[in-house]
PDB file of C-alpha atoms in Angstrom:
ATOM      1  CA  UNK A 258      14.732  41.181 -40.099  1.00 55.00           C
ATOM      2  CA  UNK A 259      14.710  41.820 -36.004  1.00 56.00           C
ATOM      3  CA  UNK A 260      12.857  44.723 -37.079  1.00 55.00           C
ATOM      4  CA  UNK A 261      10.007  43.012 -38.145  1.00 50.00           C
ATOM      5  CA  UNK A 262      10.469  40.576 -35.453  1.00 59.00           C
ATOM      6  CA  UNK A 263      10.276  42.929 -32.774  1.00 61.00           C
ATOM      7  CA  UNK A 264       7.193  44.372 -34.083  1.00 73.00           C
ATOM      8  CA  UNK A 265       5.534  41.639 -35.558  1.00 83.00           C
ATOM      9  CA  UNK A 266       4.945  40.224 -31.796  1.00 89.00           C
ATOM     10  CA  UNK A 267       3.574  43.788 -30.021  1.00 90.00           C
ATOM     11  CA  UNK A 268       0.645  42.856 -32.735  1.00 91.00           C
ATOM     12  CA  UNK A 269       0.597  39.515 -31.350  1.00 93.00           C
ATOM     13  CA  UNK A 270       0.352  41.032 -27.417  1.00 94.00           C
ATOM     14  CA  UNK A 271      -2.751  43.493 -28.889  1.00 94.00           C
ATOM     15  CA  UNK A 272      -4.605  40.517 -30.397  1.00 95.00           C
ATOM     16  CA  UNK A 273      -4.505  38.015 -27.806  1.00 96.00           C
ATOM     17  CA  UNK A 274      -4.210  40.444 -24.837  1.00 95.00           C
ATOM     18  CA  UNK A 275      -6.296  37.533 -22.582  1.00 95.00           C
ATOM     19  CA  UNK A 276      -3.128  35.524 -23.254  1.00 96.00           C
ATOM     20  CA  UNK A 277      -0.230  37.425 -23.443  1.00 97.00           C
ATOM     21  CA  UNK A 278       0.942  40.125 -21.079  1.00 97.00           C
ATOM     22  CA  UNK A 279       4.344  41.369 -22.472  1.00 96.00           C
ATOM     23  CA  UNK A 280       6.807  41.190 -25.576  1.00 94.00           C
ATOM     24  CA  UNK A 281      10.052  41.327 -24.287  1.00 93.00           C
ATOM     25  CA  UNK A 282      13.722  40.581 -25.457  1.00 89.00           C
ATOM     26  CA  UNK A 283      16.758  42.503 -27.304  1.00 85.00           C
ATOM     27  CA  UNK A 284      17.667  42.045 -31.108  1.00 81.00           C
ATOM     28  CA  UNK A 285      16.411  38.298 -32.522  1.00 81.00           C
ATOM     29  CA  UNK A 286      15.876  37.308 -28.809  1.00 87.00           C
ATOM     30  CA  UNK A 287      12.546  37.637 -27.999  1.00 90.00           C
ATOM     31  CA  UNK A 288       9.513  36.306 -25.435  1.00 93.00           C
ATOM     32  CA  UNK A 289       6.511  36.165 -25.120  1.00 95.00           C
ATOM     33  CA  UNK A 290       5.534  36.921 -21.482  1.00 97.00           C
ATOM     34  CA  UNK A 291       1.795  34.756 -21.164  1.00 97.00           C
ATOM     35  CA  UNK A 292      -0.843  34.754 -18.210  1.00 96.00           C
ATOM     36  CA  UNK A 293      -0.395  31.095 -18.134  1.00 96.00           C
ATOM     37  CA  UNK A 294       2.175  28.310 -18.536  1.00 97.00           C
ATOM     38  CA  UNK A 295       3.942  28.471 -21.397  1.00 97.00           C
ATOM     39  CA  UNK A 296       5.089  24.426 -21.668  1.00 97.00           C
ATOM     40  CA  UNK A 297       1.974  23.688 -23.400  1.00 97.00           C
ATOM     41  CA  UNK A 298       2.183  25.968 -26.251  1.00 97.00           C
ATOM     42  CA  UNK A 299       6.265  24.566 -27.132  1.00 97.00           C
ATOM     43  CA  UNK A 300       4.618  21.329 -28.570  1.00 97.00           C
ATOM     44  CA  UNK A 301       1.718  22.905 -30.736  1.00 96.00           C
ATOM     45  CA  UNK A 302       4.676  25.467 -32.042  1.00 96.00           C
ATOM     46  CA  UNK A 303       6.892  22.445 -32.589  1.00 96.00           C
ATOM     47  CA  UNK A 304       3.645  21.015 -34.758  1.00 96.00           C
ATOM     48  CA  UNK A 305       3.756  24.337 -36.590  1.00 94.00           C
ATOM     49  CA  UNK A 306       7.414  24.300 -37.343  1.00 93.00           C
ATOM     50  CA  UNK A 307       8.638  26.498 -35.191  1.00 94.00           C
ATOM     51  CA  UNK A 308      10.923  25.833 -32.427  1.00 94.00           C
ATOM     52  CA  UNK A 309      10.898  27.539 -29.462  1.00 95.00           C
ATOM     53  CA  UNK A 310      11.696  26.934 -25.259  1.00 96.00           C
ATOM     54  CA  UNK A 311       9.709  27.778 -22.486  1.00 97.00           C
ATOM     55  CA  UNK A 312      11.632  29.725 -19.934  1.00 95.00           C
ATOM     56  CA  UNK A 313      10.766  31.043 -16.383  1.00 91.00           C
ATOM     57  CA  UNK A 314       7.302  29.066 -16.597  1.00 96.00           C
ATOM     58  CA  UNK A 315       5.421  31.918 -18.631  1.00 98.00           C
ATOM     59  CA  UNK A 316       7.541  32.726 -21.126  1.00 98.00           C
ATOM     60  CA  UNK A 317       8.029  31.571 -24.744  1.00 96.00           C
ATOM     61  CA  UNK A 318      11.532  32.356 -25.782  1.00 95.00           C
ATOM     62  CA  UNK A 319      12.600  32.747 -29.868  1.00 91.00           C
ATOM     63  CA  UNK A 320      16.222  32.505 -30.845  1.00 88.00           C
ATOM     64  CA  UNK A 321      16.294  32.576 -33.968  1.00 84.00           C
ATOM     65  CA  UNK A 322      19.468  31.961 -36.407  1.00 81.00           C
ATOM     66  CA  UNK A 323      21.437  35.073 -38.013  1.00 80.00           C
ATOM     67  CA  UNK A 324      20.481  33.693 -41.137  1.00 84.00           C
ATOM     68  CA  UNK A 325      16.793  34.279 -40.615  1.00 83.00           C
ATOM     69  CA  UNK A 326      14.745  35.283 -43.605  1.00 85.00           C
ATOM     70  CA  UNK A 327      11.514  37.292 -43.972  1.00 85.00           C
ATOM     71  CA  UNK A 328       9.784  34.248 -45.152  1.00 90.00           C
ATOM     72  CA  UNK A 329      10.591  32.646 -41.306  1.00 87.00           C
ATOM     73  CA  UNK A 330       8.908  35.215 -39.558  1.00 86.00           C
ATOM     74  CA  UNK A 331       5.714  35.078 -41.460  1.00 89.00           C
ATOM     75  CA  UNK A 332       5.857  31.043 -40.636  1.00 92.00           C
ATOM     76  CA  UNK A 333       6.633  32.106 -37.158  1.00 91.00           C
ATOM     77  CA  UNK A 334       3.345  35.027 -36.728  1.00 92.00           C
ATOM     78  CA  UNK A 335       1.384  32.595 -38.710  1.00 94.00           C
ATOM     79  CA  UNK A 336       2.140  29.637 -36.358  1.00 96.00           C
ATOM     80  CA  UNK A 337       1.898  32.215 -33.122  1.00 95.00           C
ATOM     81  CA  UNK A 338      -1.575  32.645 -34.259  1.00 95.00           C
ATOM     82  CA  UNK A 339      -2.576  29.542 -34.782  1.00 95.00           C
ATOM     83  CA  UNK A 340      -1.618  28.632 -31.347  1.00 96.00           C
ATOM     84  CA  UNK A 341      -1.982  31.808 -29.431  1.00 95.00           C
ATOM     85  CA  UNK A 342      -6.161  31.675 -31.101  1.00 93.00           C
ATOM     86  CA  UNK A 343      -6.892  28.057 -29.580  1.00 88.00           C
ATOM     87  CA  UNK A 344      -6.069  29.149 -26.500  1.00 76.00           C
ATOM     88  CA  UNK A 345      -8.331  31.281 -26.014  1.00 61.00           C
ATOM     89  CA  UNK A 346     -11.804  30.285 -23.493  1.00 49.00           C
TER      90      UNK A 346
END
């Protein structure tokens, strides 16, 4: 499943390129590097079911469990959207 992780947030960067400048991380440990603060988004991805940390004041860090499933990181692109799209203008 990091597989689909890892490139499941690269789509993420190309769609919302206004908001996020880099994917970055190694196996189930990813960020999202943003253009902005990142503490804002935690709460709306909390609201989503997804929990994440902000780190380094731009970045929204995922740490998954080993036991992660497909299913989780649909939620987790589907929530990303959802929250990465109202940020937007």
């Amino acid at each position: 499943v990091t597989g689909v992780q890892t490139c499941a947030l690269p789509i993420l960067q190309r769609a919302y390129p206004d908001v996020v400048r880099e994917v970055r991380g190694r196996g189930c440990m990813q960020g999202l590097v943003l253009n902005q603060d990142a503490a804002p988004f935690i709460p709306k991805l909390l609201a989503n079911g997804v929990i994440a940390n902000a780190t380094a004041g731009t970045v929204i860090r995922f740490v998954p469990p080993f036991i992660i499933q497909q299913e989780h990181v649909d939620e987790l692109v589907r929530a990303l959207h959802a929250v990465l799209s109202g940020s937007r203008g």
